Amino acid sequence: MTVVSSGTRAERIAALAFDYRAQRTARVERCNLCVGSVFIGLTHRDRYGYPASASGCSRCGLVFLDPVMTRESYADFYTRTYRPLVSAFHGRLIDARTIQQEQREYAVEWGNLLALYVGGRGYRTLLDIGGSTGVVADALARRFDLRATVIDPAPLETVEAQALGIETIEGLVEDINLGTRRFDVVVLCQTVDHLLDVAGTLGRVRELLTPGGFLFVDIADFRAAYLRHWSVEDAVKIDHPYYLTEATMAAYLQRAGFEIARADYAADHLHVGYVAHPSTPRADALPSPASVGELWREIRLVQNAPAARH
Ligand SMILES: [Zn+2]
């Protein structure tokens, strides 16, 4: 069981004795969005105080951890460190049980958006990738009369989903062979920023959707995150390999073969949700050079403004 120690935030995080420097990491060779290789180093510390660096792709504006922990390191991180670390950061217990109330509220909020796209279309199946405890999948399945499947790599979370009677598959969507199965509704809830290969996963999701189905995905908008605390470092955290913006997410979806039906700003003013239908892939989709230039200018403004916290 996770126990939150007392003391300041820095002391609580130190008490976890997670040694980020000892983790295996790999340098990012190519931008996951545009395959460019010219990067701009942006930050050298994350919100927990770990020496994690974030870079941006000069061509498309994608921001990502660079170097980034390997898949094996992340598997270990999610098994042992992630929930205790988030608990230490917030100073309260956050685990597979306590997050369920928050997930129920999440399901209601985004369910109200999805209701606009589900009704009367004869949908029968729902796939929740990174579906954690299954609370969101269960709520959406009940509300829209769908049969739910959850894919998640964390056994402590999928056991909760199994208790709800949901079909669960432990692992990563890129590795799982679902044969010819297709799903009418696929959701990636608070998950895309945690992926190691966003382009690969979105491409896989596109294959798993029925032709008339749709994808729901939400991002923690990087610009909202750094403007909120007026700090780029405080918007970076080792649990997020990627820092998506509206511009980069739109390009990702277009490249993977999705047409955005609707974007929606969440009530928390941080997340942006998208409903997207299968469409013809636009392999050359990119954020405009003007929007990329504006992103770097805004980041420098935040980093150098007198009010910035250092
Ligand atoms: Zn790029």
Short mmCIF file of C-alpha atoms and ligand atoms in Angstrom, two decimals:
data_model
loop_
_atom_site.label_atom_id
_atom_site.label_comp_id
_atom_site.label_asym_id
_atom_site.label_seq_id
_atom_site.Cartn_x
_atom_site.Cartn_y
_atom_site.Cartn_z
CA MET A 1 0.00 0.00 0.00
CA THR A 2 1.13 3.51 -0.75
CA VAL A 3 1.96 5.63 2.27
CA VAL A 4 2.44 9.38 2.00
CA SER A 5 5.21 10.59 4.28
CA SER A 6 5.06 13.91 6.10
CA GLY A 7 7.22 16.96 5.48
CA THR A 8 7.52 19.39 2.62
CA ARG A 9 6.86 18.38 -0.97
CA ALA A 10 10.60 18.07 -1.63
CA GLU A 11 11.03 15.95 1.52
CA ARG A 12 8.13 13.67 0.59
CA ILE A 13 9.55 13.13 -2.89
CA ALA A 14 13.06 12.55 -1.49
CA ALA A 15 11.64 9.93 0.89
CA LEU A 16 10.69 7.79 -2.11
CA ALA A 17 14.42 7.40 -2.90
CA PHE A 18 13.67 7.14 -6.63
CA ASP A 19 16.99 7.68 -8.40
CA TYR A 20 16.15 9.20 -11.77
CA ARG A 21 19.81 9.43 -12.79
CA ALA A 22 20.13 5.64 -12.34
CA GLN A 23 17.30 4.91 -14.79
CA ARG A 24 18.09 3.72 -18.28
CA THR A 25 17.34 6.44 -20.80
CA ALA A 26 17.74 6.85 -24.55
CA ARG A 27 18.35 9.95 -26.63
CA VAL A 28 15.53 10.84 -29.01
CA GLU A 29 16.87 10.54 -32.57
CA ARG A 30 13.80 11.62 -34.56
CA CYS A 31 10.72 13.68 -33.83
CA ASN A 32 7.80 11.32 -33.27
CA LEU A 33 5.46 13.65 -35.15
CA CYS A 34 7.35 14.99 -38.19
CA VAL A 35 10.50 12.80 -38.16
CA GLY A 36 12.65 15.94 -37.99
CA SER A 37 15.98 15.77 -36.19
CA VAL A 38 16.72 19.39 -35.22
CA PHE A 39 15.73 19.94 -31.61
CA ILE A 40 15.76 22.85 -29.18
CA GLY A 41 16.68 22.11 -25.56
CA LEU A 42 14.01 23.77 -23.42
CA THR A 43 14.31 22.66 -19.79
CA HIS A 44 16.62 20.62 -17.58
CA ARG A 45 14.51 19.89 -14.51
CA ASP A 46 10.98 18.62 -14.01
CA ARG A 47 8.27 19.54 -11.50
CA TYR A 48 9.48 16.89 -9.03
CA GLY A 49 13.03 18.25 -9.14
CA TYR A 50 14.43 15.36 -11.17
CA PRO A 51 17.10 16.25 -13.75
CA ALA A 52 14.85 15.46 -16.73
CA SER A 53 15.35 17.44 -19.94
CA ALA A 54 12.65 18.41 -22.39
CA SER A 55 13.34 19.31 -26.01
CA GLY A 56 11.21 20.66 -28.82
CA CYS A 57 11.30 19.84 -32.52
CA SER A 58 12.26 23.03 -34.38
CA ARG A 59 10.09 22.12 -37.37
CA CYS A 60 6.77 21.05 -35.85
CA GLY A 61 6.85 22.26 -32.22
CA LEU A 62 6.44 18.84 -30.63
CA VAL A 63 7.86 18.88 -27.09
CA PHE A 64 9.14 15.69 -25.46
CA LEU A 65 11.49 14.33 -22.82
CA ASP A 66 14.95 13.92 -24.31
CA PRO A 67 16.59 11.70 -23.23
CA VAL A 68 13.59 9.60 -22.23
CA MET A 69 13.40 6.54 -20.01
CA THR A 70 13.37 3.24 -21.88
CA ARG A 71 10.29 1.10 -22.07
CA GLU A 72 11.71 -1.23 -19.42
CA SER A 73 12.42 1.67 -17.08
CA TYR A 74 8.88 2.99 -17.55
CA ALA A 75 7.41 -0.47 -16.90
CA ASP A 76 9.27 -0.53 -13.59
CA PHE A 77 8.33 3.11 -12.90
CA TYR A 78 4.61 2.41 -13.34
CA THR A 79 4.78 -0.72 -11.20
CA ARG A 80 6.58 0.82 -8.22
CA THR A 81 6.96 4.57 -8.38
CA TYR A 82 4.28 6.42 -10.34
CA ARG A 83 1.34 6.48 -7.90
CA PRO A 84 3.57 6.97 -4.79
CA LEU A 85 5.35 9.84 -6.60
CA VAL A 86 2.12 11.58 -7.55
CA SER A 87 0.91 11.04 -3.97
CA ALA A 88 4.09 12.61 -2.58
CA PHE A 89 3.77 15.54 -4.97
CA HIS A 90 0.19 16.29 -3.96
CA GLY A 91 0.61 15.31 -0.30
CA ARG A 92 -2.32 12.89 -0.29
CA LEU A 93 -2.79 9.23 -1.08
CA ILE A 94 -3.48 8.60 -4.78
CA ASP A 95 -3.73 4.95 -5.77
CA ALA A 96 -5.85 2.54 -7.78
CA ARG A 97 -8.64 2.86 -5.21
CA THR A 98 -8.65 6.56 -4.41
CA ILE A 99 -8.58 7.71 -8.05
CA GLN A 100 -11.91 6.10 -8.77
CA GLN A 101 -14.08 9.02 -7.61
CA GLU A 102 -12.10 11.36 -9.84
CA GLN A 103 -12.51 8.89 -12.71
CA ARG A 104 -16.29 8.73 -12.17
CA GLU A 105 -16.52 12.51 -12.46
CA TYR A 106 -14.30 12.39 -15.53
CA ALA A 107 -16.63 9.84 -17.15
CA VAL A 108 -19.65 12.06 -16.55
CA GLU A 109 -17.98 15.17 -17.96
CA TRP A 110 -16.63 13.61 -21.15
CA GLY A 111 -19.66 11.31 -21.45
CA ASN A 112 -21.76 14.43 -21.97
CA LEU A 113 -19.61 15.25 -25.00
CA LEU A 114 -19.55 11.68 -26.35
CA ALA A 115 -23.35 11.49 -26.08
CA LEU A 116 -23.50 13.87 -29.07
CA TYR A 117 -21.70 11.27 -31.21
CA VAL A 118 -22.97 7.92 -29.89
CA GLY A 119 -26.74 8.23 -30.13
CA GLY A 120 -28.62 6.32 -32.85
CA ARG A 121 -25.57 4.92 -34.58
CA GLY A 122 -25.93 1.30 -33.48
CA TYR A 123 -22.56 1.21 -31.72
CA ARG A 124 -21.93 -1.93 -29.68
CA THR A 125 -18.31 -1.99 -28.54
CA LEU A 126 -15.96 0.28 -26.58
CA LEU A 127 -12.19 -0.05 -26.19
CA ASP A 128 -10.46 1.96 -23.46
CA ILE A 129 -6.71 2.09 -24.03
CA GLY A 130 -4.83 2.83 -20.81
CA GLY A 131 -8.17 2.28 -19.10
CA SER A 132 -6.71 1.94 -15.61
CA THR A 133 -9.33 0.73 -13.11
CA GLY A 134 -12.11 0.47 -15.69
CA VAL A 135 -14.27 3.05 -13.94
CA VAL A 136 -14.46 5.28 -17.00
CA ALA A 137 -15.08 2.37 -19.40
CA ASP A 138 -17.75 0.96 -17.08
CA ALA A 139 -19.57 4.30 -16.80
CA LEU A 140 -19.48 4.91 -20.57
CA ALA A 141 -20.51 1.32 -21.35
CA ARG A 142 -23.52 1.53 -19.02
CA ARG A 143 -24.56 4.96 -20.24
CA PHE A 144 -24.37 4.07 -23.94
CA ASP A 145 -25.15 0.34 -23.73
CA LEU A 146 -21.75 -0.76 -25.05
CA ARG A 147 -19.62 -3.80 -24.30
CA ALA A 148 -16.34 -2.56 -22.79
CA THR A 149 -12.76 -3.79 -23.11
CA VAL A 150 -9.88 -2.23 -21.16
CA ILE A 151 -6.21 -2.43 -22.12
CA ASP A 152 -3.75 -1.33 -19.45
CA PRO A 153 -0.19 -2.32 -18.51
CA ALA A 154 -0.67 -1.97 -14.71
CA PRO A 155 -1.91 -5.19 -13.04
CA LEU A 156 -2.91 -3.36 -9.83
CA GLU A 157 -5.35 -1.31 -11.91
CA THR A 158 -6.70 -4.00 -14.24
CA VAL A 159 -7.64 -6.13 -11.23
CA GLU A 160 -10.04 -3.34 -10.28
CA ALA A 161 -11.48 -3.37 -13.80
CA GLN A 162 -11.95 -7.13 -13.65
CA ALA A 163 -13.93 -6.71 -10.45
CA LEU A 164 -16.38 -4.58 -12.48
CA GLY A 165 -16.87 -7.48 -14.89
CA ILE A 166 -15.07 -5.73 -17.74
CA GLU A 167 -12.93 -7.64 -20.23
CA THR A 168 -9.36 -6.62 -19.47
CA ILE A 169 -6.18 -7.17 -21.44
CA GLU A 170 -2.92 -6.51 -19.64
CA GLY A 171 -0.23 -4.91 -21.76
CA LEU A 172 0.39 -2.19 -24.31
CA VAL A 173 -1.90 -1.76 -27.30
CA GLU A 174 1.04 -1.87 -29.72
CA ASP A 175 1.90 -5.39 -28.55
CA ILE A 176 -1.52 -6.96 -28.21
CA ASN A 177 -2.88 -9.07 -31.04
CA LEU A 178 -6.62 -8.46 -31.29
CA GLY A 179 -6.95 -10.37 -34.57
CA THR A 180 -9.82 -9.05 -36.64
CA ARG A 181 -11.64 -7.43 -33.74
CA ARG A 182 -12.81 -3.88 -34.35
CA PHE A 183 -14.38 -1.37 -31.97
CA ASP A 184 -17.01 1.30 -32.54
CA VAL A 185 -15.70 3.67 -29.89
CA VAL A 186 -12.05 3.86 -28.80
CA VAL A 187 -11.05 6.14 -25.94
CA LEU A 188 -7.59 7.26 -24.84
CA CYS A 189 -8.31 9.05 -21.57
CA GLN A 190 -5.46 11.02 -19.95
CA THR A 191 -3.17 8.52 -21.63
CA VAL A 192 -1.68 9.95 -24.82
CA ASP A 193 0.94 12.07 -22.99
CA HIS A 194 2.16 8.89 -21.23
CA LEU A 195 2.82 6.94 -24.43
CA LEU A 196 6.31 6.28 -25.76
CA ASP A 197 5.17 6.27 -29.39
CA VAL A 198 2.16 8.51 -30.02
CA ALA A 199 2.27 8.15 -33.82
CA GLY A 200 2.49 4.35 -33.64
CA THR A 201 -0.35 4.08 -31.14
CA LEU A 202 -2.67 6.41 -33.08
CA GLY A 203 -1.96 4.40 -36.22
CA ARG A 204 -2.85 1.21 -34.37
CA VAL A 205 -6.04 2.79 -33.01
CA ARG A 206 -7.04 3.76 -36.54
CA GLU A 207 -6.82 0.07 -37.55
CA LEU A 208 -8.92 -1.00 -34.56
CA LEU A 209 -11.83 1.34 -35.32
CA THR A 210 -14.89 0.35 -37.33
CA PRO A 211 -15.30 2.61 -40.41
CA GLY A 212 -18.20 4.52 -38.84
CA GLY A 213 -16.71 4.64 -35.36
CA PHE A 214 -14.85 7.38 -33.54
CA LEU A 215 -11.88 8.04 -31.28
CA PHE A 216 -11.98 10.15 -28.14
CA VAL A 217 -8.59 11.38 -26.93
CA ASP A 218 -7.62 14.15 -24.52
CA ILE A 219 -4.33 15.94 -23.97
CA ALA A 220 -2.92 17.85 -21.02
CA ASP A 221 -2.37 21.00 -23.10
CA PHE A 222 1.27 21.98 -22.62
CA ARG A 223 0.62 25.68 -23.15
CA ALA A 224 -2.17 25.66 -20.57
CA ALA A 225 0.16 23.81 -18.16
CA TYR A 226 3.03 26.31 -18.33
CA LEU A 227 0.80 29.37 -18.44
CA ARG A 228 -1.09 28.11 -15.39
CA HIS A 229 1.95 28.26 -13.11
CA TRP A 230 3.97 30.58 -15.33
CA SER A 231 6.72 27.97 -15.31
CA VAL A 232 7.84 25.62 -18.06
CA GLU A 233 9.72 23.39 -15.61
CA ASP A 234 6.58 22.93 -13.49
CA ALA A 235 4.75 21.73 -16.61
CA VAL A 236 7.31 18.97 -17.26
CA LYS A 237 7.17 15.67 -15.40
CA ILE A 238 8.92 12.37 -15.96
CA ASP A 239 5.60 10.53 -16.27
CA HIS A 240 4.86 12.43 -19.52
CA PRO A 241 7.23 11.63 -22.39
CA TYR A 242 5.17 14.06 -24.56
CA TYR A 243 3.85 17.64 -24.11
CA LEU A 244 1.13 18.12 -26.66
CA THR A 245 -0.50 21.33 -27.79
CA GLU A 246 -3.61 21.91 -29.85
CA ALA A 247 -1.43 22.38 -32.93
CA THR A 248 0.66 19.22 -32.50
CA MET A 249 -2.33 17.05 -31.53
CA ALA A 250 -4.30 18.15 -34.58
CA ALA A 251 -1.33 17.26 -36.81
CA TYR A 252 -0.95 13.88 -35.11
CA LEU A 253 -4.61 13.05 -35.69
CA GLN A 254 -4.54 14.14 -39.34
CA ARG A 255 -1.39 12.13 -40.04
CA ALA A 256 -2.86 9.00 -38.43
CA GLY A 257 -6.00 9.26 -40.56
CA PHE A 258 -8.48 11.07 -38.37
CA GLU A 259 -10.72 14.03 -39.00
CA ILE A 260 -11.46 16.09 -35.89
CA ALA A 261 -15.22 16.40 -35.42
CA ARG A 262 -14.94 18.47 -32.26
CA ALA A 263 -12.39 19.85 -29.83
CA ASP A 264 -13.53 20.69 -26.32
CA TYR A 265 -11.79 22.54 -23.49
CA ALA A 266 -12.24 20.66 -20.20
CA ALA A 267 -13.68 22.29 -17.11
CA ASP A 268 -10.24 22.07 -15.47
CA HIS A 269 -8.89 24.54 -18.09
CA LEU A 270 -5.95 22.17 -18.65
CA HIS A 271 -7.15 19.25 -20.77
CA VAL A 272 -8.45 19.44 -24.32
CA GLY A 273 -10.61 16.57 -25.59
CA TYR A 274 -11.10 15.54 -29.21
CA VAL A 275 -13.72 13.47 -30.99
CA ALA A 276 -12.27 12.23 -34.29
CA HIS A 277 -13.59 10.04 -37.09
CA PRO A 278 -11.56 7.81 -39.42
CA SER A 279 -10.55 9.70 -42.55
CA THR A 280 -7.87 9.66 -45.24
CA PRO A 281 -4.42 10.07 -43.63
CA ARG A 282 -2.65 13.34 -44.37
CA ALA A 283 0.95 12.22 -44.07
CA ASP A 284 2.32 15.75 -44.46
CA ALA A 285 0.13 17.48 -41.86
CA LEU A 286 2.16 19.89 -39.71
CA PRO A 287 1.50 22.81 -37.37
CA SER A 288 2.04 26.07 -39.25
CA PRO A 289 5.56 27.57 -39.00
CA ALA A 290 3.95 30.69 -37.51
CA SER A 291 2.39 28.68 -34.66
CA VAL A 292 5.72 26.93 -33.99
CA GLY A 293 7.55 30.27 -33.83
CA GLU A 294 4.89 31.62 -31.49
CA LEU A 295 5.34 28.59 -29.19
CA TRP A 296 9.09 29.21 -28.78
CA ARG A 297 8.52 32.92 -28.20
CA GLU A 298 5.89 32.19 -25.56
CA ILE A 299 8.10 29.63 -23.79
CA ARG A 300 10.98 32.14 -23.67
CA LEU A 301 8.63 34.82 -22.38
CA VAL A 302 7.44 32.55 -19.56
CA GLN A 303 10.98 31.47 -18.70
CA ASN A 304 12.32 35.01 -18.58
CA ALA A 305 9.47 37.06 -17.22
CA PRO A 306 10.19 38.73 -13.85
CA ALA A 307 7.31 36.82 -12.26
CA ALA A 308 8.77 33.43 -13.24
CA ARG A 309 9.63 31.07 -10.41
CA HIS A 310 13.12 29.62 -10.45
ZN ZN B 1 8.73 17.46 -35.42
#
